[in-house]
Amino acid sequence: DTEVTQTPKHLVMGMTNKKSLKCEQHMGHRAMYWYKQKAKKPPELMFVYSYEKLSINESVPSRFSPECPNSSLLNLHLHALQPEDSALYLCASSPGGAFSPLHFGNGTRLTVT
Amino acid sequence: DAKTTQPPSMDCAEGRAANLPCNHSTISGNEYVYWYRQIHSQGPQYIIHGLKNNETNEMASLIITEDRKSSTLILPHATLRDTAVYYCIVRVFLGGYQKVTFGTGTKLQVIP
């Protein structure tokens, strides 16, 4: 079991749909991350929030919109996605300290039809 | 962050030590070496990290060369559950958060 909870585990959506991915942690971590992972590839960083402020956006298309309502919750809003956006979306969190590792959830498997 | 180079795949017999190498020849003085692994259908899991001294925890040992240009992750008695992709990462702390960039990793297959 992981201490970072992602919902839903699986999501199928059409290209005209709007959906959201949710990530929750109750470890008191102050940084939260979104990664995207295509099949047989390493995870790719998308966004980083630190103390609820967006710190890194890795030039992600605007059809992906992150939101950090509070320090325990991270959302990824999806709109007008393309089939090539189908992937495993991973959330992670870390304490604010210098040496602390990232704690990952098990991801949401997204399929865009 | 410094780039890392790992072999794409390795096999290891169950019960034997698995030694996974990583080259990070452009590492700078304040960059740490981290290892994560990803078991199929799960998120990456932190294993161990180090700066310049060798480190050991309940999962593994990390050996870093004196010039810090390479390191080896050692799983002392590999089990079938250790079959996973292992990622070596060199990262810098940016103040409150980290920028962790994954390379292609090594797919370790533990064979019965």
Short mmCIF file of C-alpha atoms in Angstrom, two decimals:
data_model
loop_
_atom_site.label_atom_id
_atom_site.label_comp_id
_atom_site.label_asym_id
_atom_site.label_seq_id
_atom_site.Cartn_x
_atom_site.Cartn_y
_atom_site.Cartn_z
CA ASP A 1 0.00 0.00 0.00
CA THR A 2 1.17 3.54 -0.72
CA GLU A 3 0.66 6.64 1.44
CA VAL A 4 -0.11 8.69 -1.66
CA THR A 5 -3.60 7.87 -2.90
CA GLN A 6 -4.62 8.46 -6.48
CA THR A 7 -8.16 8.24 -7.84
CA PRO A 8 -9.49 6.89 -10.05
CA LYS A 9 -7.21 3.92 -10.77
CA HIS A 10 -8.46 3.73 -14.35
CA LEU A 11 -10.16 6.35 -16.53
CA VAL A 12 -11.45 6.20 -20.07
CA MET A 13 -12.48 9.49 -21.63
CA GLY A 14 -13.41 10.85 -25.01
CA MET A 15 -11.58 13.73 -26.63
CA THR A 16 -14.41 16.16 -25.85
CA ASN A 17 -14.76 15.19 -22.19
CA LYS A 18 -13.60 17.06 -19.11
CA LYS A 19 -12.30 14.95 -16.27
CA SER A 20 -10.07 15.32 -13.22
CA LEU A 21 -7.44 13.16 -11.57
CA LYS A 22 -7.08 13.39 -7.81
CA CYS A 23 -4.10 12.84 -5.53
CA GLU A 24 -4.11 12.92 -1.73
CA GLN A 25 -1.44 12.56 0.95
CA HIS A 26 -1.67 12.97 4.70
CA MET A 27 2.02 12.82 5.56
CA GLY A 28 2.37 16.60 5.95
CA HIS A 29 4.45 16.86 2.80
CA ARG A 30 4.77 20.34 1.34
CA ALA A 31 5.77 19.51 -2.23
CA MET A 32 3.61 17.60 -4.71
CA TYR A 33 4.37 16.43 -8.23
CA TRP A 34 2.65 15.17 -11.38
CA TYR A 35 4.47 12.78 -13.72
CA LYS A 36 3.32 11.21 -16.99
CA GLN A 37 4.56 7.74 -18.00
CA LYS A 38 4.06 6.18 -21.42
CA ALA A 39 4.41 2.43 -21.84
CA LYS A 40 7.98 1.14 -21.46
CA LYS A 41 9.29 4.68 -20.88
CA PRO A 42 10.50 6.42 -17.69
CA PRO A 43 8.25 8.87 -15.86
CA GLU A 44 8.37 12.43 -17.23
CA LEU A 45 7.94 15.39 -14.90
CA MET A 46 4.95 17.62 -15.66
CA PHE A 47 4.33 19.92 -12.68
CA VAL A 48 5.73 20.63 -9.22
CA TYR A 49 3.89 22.45 -6.43
CA SER A 50 5.80 23.70 -3.41
CA TYR A 51 3.84 25.09 -0.46
CA GLU A 52 0.72 25.13 -2.68
CA LYS A 53 2.36 27.32 -5.33
CA LEU A 54 3.22 26.12 -8.82
CA SER A 55 7.03 25.97 -8.98
CA ILE A 56 7.68 23.98 -12.15
CA ASN A 57 5.65 23.60 -15.35
CA GLU A 58 7.63 21.52 -17.84
CA SER A 59 6.02 23.19 -20.86
CA VAL A 60 2.93 21.04 -20.52
CA PRO A 61 0.07 21.76 -22.99
CA SER A 62 -2.77 23.82 -21.55
CA ARG A 63 -5.23 20.95 -21.92
CA PHE A 64 -3.63 19.74 -18.67
CA SER A 65 -4.43 22.09 -15.79
CA PRO A 66 -3.04 21.40 -12.31
CA GLU A 67 -4.57 22.63 -9.09
CA CYS A 68 -3.38 22.43 -5.48
CA PRO A 69 -6.33 23.44 -3.26
CA ASN A 70 -4.42 22.66 -0.06
CA SER A 71 -1.21 21.01 1.06
CA SER A 72 -2.76 17.54 1.10
CA LEU A 73 -4.54 17.56 -2.23
CA LEU A 74 -3.43 17.82 -5.83
CA ASN A 75 -5.70 17.71 -8.86
CA LEU A 76 -5.04 17.45 -12.57
CA HIS A 77 -7.88 18.75 -14.72
CA LEU A 78 -8.11 17.29 -18.21
CA HIS A 79 -9.87 18.86 -21.18
CA ALA A 80 -9.84 18.18 -24.92
CA LEU A 81 -7.19 15.47 -24.66
CA GLN A 82 -5.76 13.58 -27.59
CA PRO A 83 -5.31 9.80 -27.91
CA GLU A 84 -1.54 10.29 -27.52
CA ASP A 85 -2.19 11.60 -24.01
CA SER A 86 -3.11 8.06 -22.97
CA ALA A 87 -0.59 7.12 -20.27
CA LEU A 88 -0.09 6.36 -16.59
CA TYR A 89 -0.29 9.58 -14.56
CA LEU A 90 1.70 9.43 -11.36
CA CYS A 91 1.47 11.72 -8.36
CA ALA A 92 4.25 12.09 -5.80
CA SER A 93 4.91 14.09 -2.67
CA SER A 94 7.95 14.98 -0.58
CA PRO A 95 8.65 16.78 2.67
CA GLY A 96 10.27 20.18 2.36
CA GLY A 97 13.71 18.94 3.42
CA ALA A 98 16.80 18.72 1.26
CA PHE A 99 17.36 14.97 1.28
CA SER A 100 13.85 13.67 1.40
CA PRO A 101 12.85 11.20 -1.30
CA LEU A 102 9.69 11.35 -3.35
CA HIS A 103 6.77 9.14 -2.32
CA PHE A 104 4.75 7.99 -5.31
CA GLY A 105 1.18 6.81 -5.70
CA ASN A 106 0.37 3.90 -7.99
CA GLY A 107 -1.02 6.15 -10.67
CA THR A 108 -4.14 6.61 -12.77
CA ARG A 109 -4.20 4.68 -16.04
CA LEU A 110 -5.78 7.08 -18.55
CA THR A 111 -7.11 6.04 -21.94
CA VAL A 112 -8.32 8.72 -24.37
CA THR A 113 -10.61 7.45 -27.10
CA ASP B 1 20.91 17.77 -13.11
CA ALA B 2 23.75 15.47 -14.19
CA LYS B 3 22.93 12.83 -16.79
CA THR B 4 23.13 9.17 -15.82
CA THR B 5 23.89 6.10 -17.92
CA GLN B 6 22.67 2.62 -16.99
CA PRO B 7 22.65 -0.72 -18.83
CA PRO B 8 19.18 -1.34 -20.27
CA SER B 9 18.78 -4.80 -18.75
CA MET B 10 20.39 -7.33 -16.40
CA ASP B 11 19.60 -10.83 -15.13
CA CYS B 12 20.34 -12.14 -11.67
CA ALA B 13 19.82 -15.59 -10.14
CA GLU B 14 17.52 -15.71 -7.15
CA GLY B 15 19.48 -15.59 -3.88
CA ARG B 16 22.54 -14.06 -5.48
CA ALA B 17 23.68 -10.44 -5.17
CA ALA B 18 22.48 -8.07 -7.88
CA ASN B 19 24.95 -5.33 -8.72
CA LEU B 20 23.47 -2.50 -10.77
CA PRO B 21 25.94 0.06 -12.15
CA CYS B 22 25.34 3.71 -12.92
CA ASN B 23 27.62 6.21 -14.60
CA HIS B 24 27.27 9.89 -13.70
CA SER B 25 30.55 11.35 -14.90
CA THR B 26 29.27 14.97 -14.99
CA ILE B 27 28.06 14.99 -11.38
CA SER B 28 28.85 18.17 -9.46
CA GLY B 29 29.84 18.53 -5.83
CA ASN B 30 26.41 19.24 -4.37
CA GLU B 31 24.48 16.59 -6.31
CA TYR B 32 23.25 13.48 -4.58
CA VAL B 33 22.82 10.04 -6.15
CA TYR B 34 19.37 8.53 -5.61
CA TRP B 35 18.05 5.11 -6.57
CA TYR B 36 14.40 4.27 -7.16
CA ARG B 37 12.77 1.16 -8.54
CA GLN B 38 9.47 0.60 -10.28
CA ILE B 39 7.76 -2.75 -10.06
CA HIS B 40 5.30 -3.42 -12.86
CA SER B 41 2.03 -1.48 -12.53
CA GLN B 42 3.19 0.41 -9.45
CA GLY B 43 4.64 3.86 -8.81
CA PRO B 44 8.40 4.26 -8.32
CA GLN B 45 9.71 3.38 -4.87
CA TYR B 46 12.66 5.07 -3.18
CA ILE B 47 15.55 2.72 -2.31
CA ILE B 48 18.58 4.66 -1.10
CA HIS B 49 20.64 7.79 -1.65
CA GLY B 50 24.17 9.06 -0.99
CA LEU B 51 26.59 11.91 -1.57
CA LYS B 52 30.09 10.43 -1.37
CA ASN B 53 30.17 7.81 1.37
CA ASN B 54 28.89 4.28 0.95
CA GLU B 55 25.40 3.81 2.36
CA THR B 56 23.40 0.79 3.51
CA ASN B 57 19.81 0.36 4.57
CA GLU B 58 17.42 -2.55 4.94
CA MET B 59 16.84 -2.74 1.19
CA ALA B 60 20.23 -2.25 -0.40
CA SER B 61 23.76 -0.87 -0.33
CA LEU B 62 25.09 2.01 -2.39
CA ILE B 63 28.75 2.16 -3.34
CA ILE B 64 29.97 5.48 -4.78
CA THR B 65 33.44 5.69 -6.31
CA GLU B 66 35.93 8.12 -4.80
CA ASP B 67 35.72 10.46 -7.81
CA ARG B 68 31.89 10.20 -7.62
CA LYS B 69 31.64 9.55 -11.34
CA SER B 70 29.91 6.21 -10.91
CA SER B 71 28.00 4.16 -8.36
CA THR B 72 26.68 0.66 -7.85
CA LEU B 73 23.45 -0.40 -6.20
CA ILE B 74 23.75 -3.79 -4.50
CA LEU B 75 20.78 -5.97 -3.61
CA PRO B 76 22.53 -8.56 -1.42
CA HIS B 77 20.14 -11.50 -1.86
CA ALA B 78 17.85 -10.91 -4.81
CA THR B 79 14.35 -12.37 -4.72
CA LEU B 80 11.73 -12.68 -7.44
CA ARG B 81 10.00 -9.63 -5.93
CA ASP B 82 13.07 -7.54 -6.81
CA THR B 83 12.26 -7.87 -10.52
CA ALA B 84 11.73 -4.24 -11.53
CA VAL B 85 13.15 -1.28 -13.43
CA TYR B 86 15.86 0.42 -11.37
CA TYR B 87 16.50 4.13 -11.87
CA CYS B 88 19.68 5.96 -10.90
CA ILE B 89 19.07 9.69 -10.51
CA VAL B 90 21.35 12.61 -9.76
CA ARG B 91 19.43 15.59 -8.42
CA VAL B 92 19.81 18.94 -6.76
CA PHE B 93 17.61 20.25 -4.01
CA LEU B 94 15.94 23.47 -5.20
CA GLY B 95 14.66 24.69 -1.85
CA GLY B 96 11.37 23.20 -0.69
CA TYR B 97 11.15 20.74 -3.56
CA GLN B 98 13.27 18.61 -5.89
CA LYS B 99 13.48 18.29 -9.63
CA VAL B 100 13.76 14.54 -10.17
CA THR B 101 14.36 13.53 -13.77
CA PHE B 102 14.29 9.82 -14.56
CA GLY B 103 16.62 8.24 -17.10
CA THR B 104 15.86 5.03 -18.96
CA GLY B 105 16.84 2.76 -16.05
CA THR B 106 17.92 -0.89 -15.86
CA LYS B 107 15.34 -3.63 -16.13
CA LEU B 108 16.43 -6.28 -13.61
CA GLN B 109 15.04 -9.76 -14.10
CA VAL B 110 15.54 -12.11 -11.15
CA ILE B 111 15.54 -15.70 -12.37
CA PRO B 112 14.44 -18.66 -10.21
#
